[in-house]
C-alpha positions as a printed Julia matrix, in Angstrom:
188×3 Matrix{Float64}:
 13.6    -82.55  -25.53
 15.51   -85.74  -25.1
 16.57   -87.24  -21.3
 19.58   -89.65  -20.81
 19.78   -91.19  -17.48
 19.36   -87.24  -15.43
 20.81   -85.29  -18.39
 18.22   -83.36  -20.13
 18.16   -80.82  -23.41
 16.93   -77.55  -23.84
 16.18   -78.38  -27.58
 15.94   -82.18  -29.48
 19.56   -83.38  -30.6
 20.74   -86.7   -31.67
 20.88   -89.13  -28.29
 24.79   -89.89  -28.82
 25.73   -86.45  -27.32
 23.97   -87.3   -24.3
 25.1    -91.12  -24.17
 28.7    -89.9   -24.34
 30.36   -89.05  -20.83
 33.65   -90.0   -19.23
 33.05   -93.13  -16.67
 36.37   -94.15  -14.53
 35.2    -97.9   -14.2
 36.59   -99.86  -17.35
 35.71  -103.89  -17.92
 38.32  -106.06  -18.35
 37.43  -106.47  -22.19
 39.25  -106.37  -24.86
 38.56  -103.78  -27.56
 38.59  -105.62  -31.01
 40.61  -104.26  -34.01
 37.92  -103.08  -36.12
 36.25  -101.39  -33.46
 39.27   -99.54  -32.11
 40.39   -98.26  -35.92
 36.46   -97.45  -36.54
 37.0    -94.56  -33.69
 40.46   -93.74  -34.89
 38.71   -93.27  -38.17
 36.32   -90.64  -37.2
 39.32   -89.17  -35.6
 40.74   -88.73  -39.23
 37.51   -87.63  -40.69
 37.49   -84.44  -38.29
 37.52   -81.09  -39.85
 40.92   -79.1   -39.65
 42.0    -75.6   -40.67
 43.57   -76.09  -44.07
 42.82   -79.8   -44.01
 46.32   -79.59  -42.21
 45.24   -82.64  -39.82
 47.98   -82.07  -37.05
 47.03   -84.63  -34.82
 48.73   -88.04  -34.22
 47.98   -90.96  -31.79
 50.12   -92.85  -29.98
 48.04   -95.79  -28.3
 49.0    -98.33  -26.22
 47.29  -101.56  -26.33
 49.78  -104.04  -24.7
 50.25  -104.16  -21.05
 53.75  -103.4   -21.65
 52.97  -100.62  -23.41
 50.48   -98.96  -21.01
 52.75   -99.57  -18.23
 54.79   -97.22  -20.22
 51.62   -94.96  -20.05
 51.17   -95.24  -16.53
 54.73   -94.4   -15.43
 53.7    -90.84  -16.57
 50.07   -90.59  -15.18
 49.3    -89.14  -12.59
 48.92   -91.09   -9.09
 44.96   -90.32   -9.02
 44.18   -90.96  -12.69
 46.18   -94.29  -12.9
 44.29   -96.04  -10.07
 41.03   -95.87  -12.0
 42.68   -95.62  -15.87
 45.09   -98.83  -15.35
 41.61  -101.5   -15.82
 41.42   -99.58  -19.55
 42.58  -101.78  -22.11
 43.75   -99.14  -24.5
 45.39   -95.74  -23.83
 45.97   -93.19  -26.57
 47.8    -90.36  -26.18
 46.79   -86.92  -28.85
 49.26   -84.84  -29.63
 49.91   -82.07  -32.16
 51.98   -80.24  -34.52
 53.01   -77.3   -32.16
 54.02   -75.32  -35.95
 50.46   -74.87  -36.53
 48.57   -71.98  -34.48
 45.29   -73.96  -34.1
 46.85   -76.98  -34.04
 44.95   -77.7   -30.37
 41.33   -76.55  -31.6
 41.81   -78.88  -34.39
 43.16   -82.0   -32.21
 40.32   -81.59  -29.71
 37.79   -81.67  -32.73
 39.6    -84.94  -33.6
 39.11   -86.15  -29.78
 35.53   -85.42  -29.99
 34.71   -87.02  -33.31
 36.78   -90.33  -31.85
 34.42   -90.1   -28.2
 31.07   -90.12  -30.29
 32.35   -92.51  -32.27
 32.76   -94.75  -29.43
 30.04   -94.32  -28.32
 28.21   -95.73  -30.89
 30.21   -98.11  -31.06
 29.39   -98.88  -27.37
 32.67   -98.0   -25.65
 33.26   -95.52  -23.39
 36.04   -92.91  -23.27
 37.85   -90.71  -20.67
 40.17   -87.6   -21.42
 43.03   -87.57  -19.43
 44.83   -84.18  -18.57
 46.69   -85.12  -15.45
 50.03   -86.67  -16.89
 53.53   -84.76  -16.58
 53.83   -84.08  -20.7
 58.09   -83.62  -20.15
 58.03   -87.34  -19.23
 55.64   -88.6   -21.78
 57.53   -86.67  -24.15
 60.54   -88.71  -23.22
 59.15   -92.16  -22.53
 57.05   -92.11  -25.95
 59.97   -90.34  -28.13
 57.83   -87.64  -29.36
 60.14   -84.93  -31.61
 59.98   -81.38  -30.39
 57.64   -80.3   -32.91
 54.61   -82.37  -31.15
 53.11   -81.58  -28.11
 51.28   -84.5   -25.67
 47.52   -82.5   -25.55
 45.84   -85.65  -24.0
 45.55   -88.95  -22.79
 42.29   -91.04  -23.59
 41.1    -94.31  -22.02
 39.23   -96.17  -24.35
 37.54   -99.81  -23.38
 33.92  -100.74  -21.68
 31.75   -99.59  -19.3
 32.55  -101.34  -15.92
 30.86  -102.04  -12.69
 30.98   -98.91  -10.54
 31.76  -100.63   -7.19
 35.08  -101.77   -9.1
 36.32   -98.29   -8.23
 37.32   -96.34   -5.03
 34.97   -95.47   -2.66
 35.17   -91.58   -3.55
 35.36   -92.24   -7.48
 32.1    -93.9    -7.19
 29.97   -90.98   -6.34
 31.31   -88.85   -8.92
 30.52   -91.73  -11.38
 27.53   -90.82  -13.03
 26.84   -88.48  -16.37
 27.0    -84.95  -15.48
 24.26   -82.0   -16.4
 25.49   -78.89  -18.75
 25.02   -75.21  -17.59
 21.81   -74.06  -19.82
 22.07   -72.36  -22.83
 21.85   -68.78  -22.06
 24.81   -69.17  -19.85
 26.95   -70.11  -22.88
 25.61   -67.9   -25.77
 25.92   -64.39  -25.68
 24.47   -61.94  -28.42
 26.81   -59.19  -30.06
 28.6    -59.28  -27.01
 30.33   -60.85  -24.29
 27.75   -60.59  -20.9
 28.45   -61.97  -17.38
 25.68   -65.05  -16.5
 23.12   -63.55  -14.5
């Protein structure tokens, strides 16, 4: 059994998948080039059904650019995500039936990634996807899944009172609440 700050496993995994969580509090820190295309790397390398790979990343890395970002953001996830010095938005071929499963496979091989690369990364799902469709002219045939923040851990005092509380790793429901034999079973 490994621990990671108050997380804990039922059974011994690699640390990464505890190490990985989604902070709000970025530094002001650049992330340098070989670091940021080591993530988007891993991103590539993620398994997809017919090796179809129908994700794509639009990233923003200029303030101009994630100004651009934050104009479709929502209000509550732009106060904390505007200190990240690089947004990337996943989308995906909307053509392909499991087109989503595979992009979120991408997402996660890209957040353990930087991980060990000593970043930290946030999902984003609260953006309006119409107006990022516009503002980032993505064709009709893509679809805006996510937005990440990717940068470094920051102090959590830099963030709103009520952001600060929440910003610690989270636990997982146990095991036998996810994994059902034969069958699908309510929790008890």
């Amino acid at each position: 059994m490994k621990e990671f700050h108050t997380r804990r496993t039922e059974h011994d995994i690699d640390p990464i998948y505890l190490q990985r969580w989604s902070p709000r509090s970025y530094m002001d820190k650049e992330v340098p080039e070989d670091v940021l295309m080591r993530i988007f790397e891993a991103a590539r390398w993620a398994p997809s059904a017919n090796n179809r790979q129908p994700w794509r990343f639009i990233i923003a890395r200029t303030s101009e650019d994630r100004d651009r970002f934050h104009t479709f953001i929502n209000e509550r996830n732009r106060l904390w995500c505007e200190k990240a010095p690089v947004l990337a938005m996943l989308i995906s071929d909307t053509e392909f039936p499991v087109s989503p499963f595979d992009s979120g496979t991408a997402w996660g091989f890209l957040a353990l990634q930087a991980a060990r690369e000593g970043l930290i990364t946030h999902a984003i799902g609260g953006f309006d996807k119409e107006k990022a469709s516009e503002v980032l002219g993505i064709p009709g045939t893509f679809e805006p899944r996510i937005i990440i923040a990717i940068g470094y851990l920051g102090e959590k005092e830099a963030l709103a009172e009520d952001f600060q509380q929440r910003e610690l790793p989270s636990d997982r429901r146990p095991l036998e609440e996810m994994i059902m034999e034969g069958r699908y079973r309510e929790a008890e």
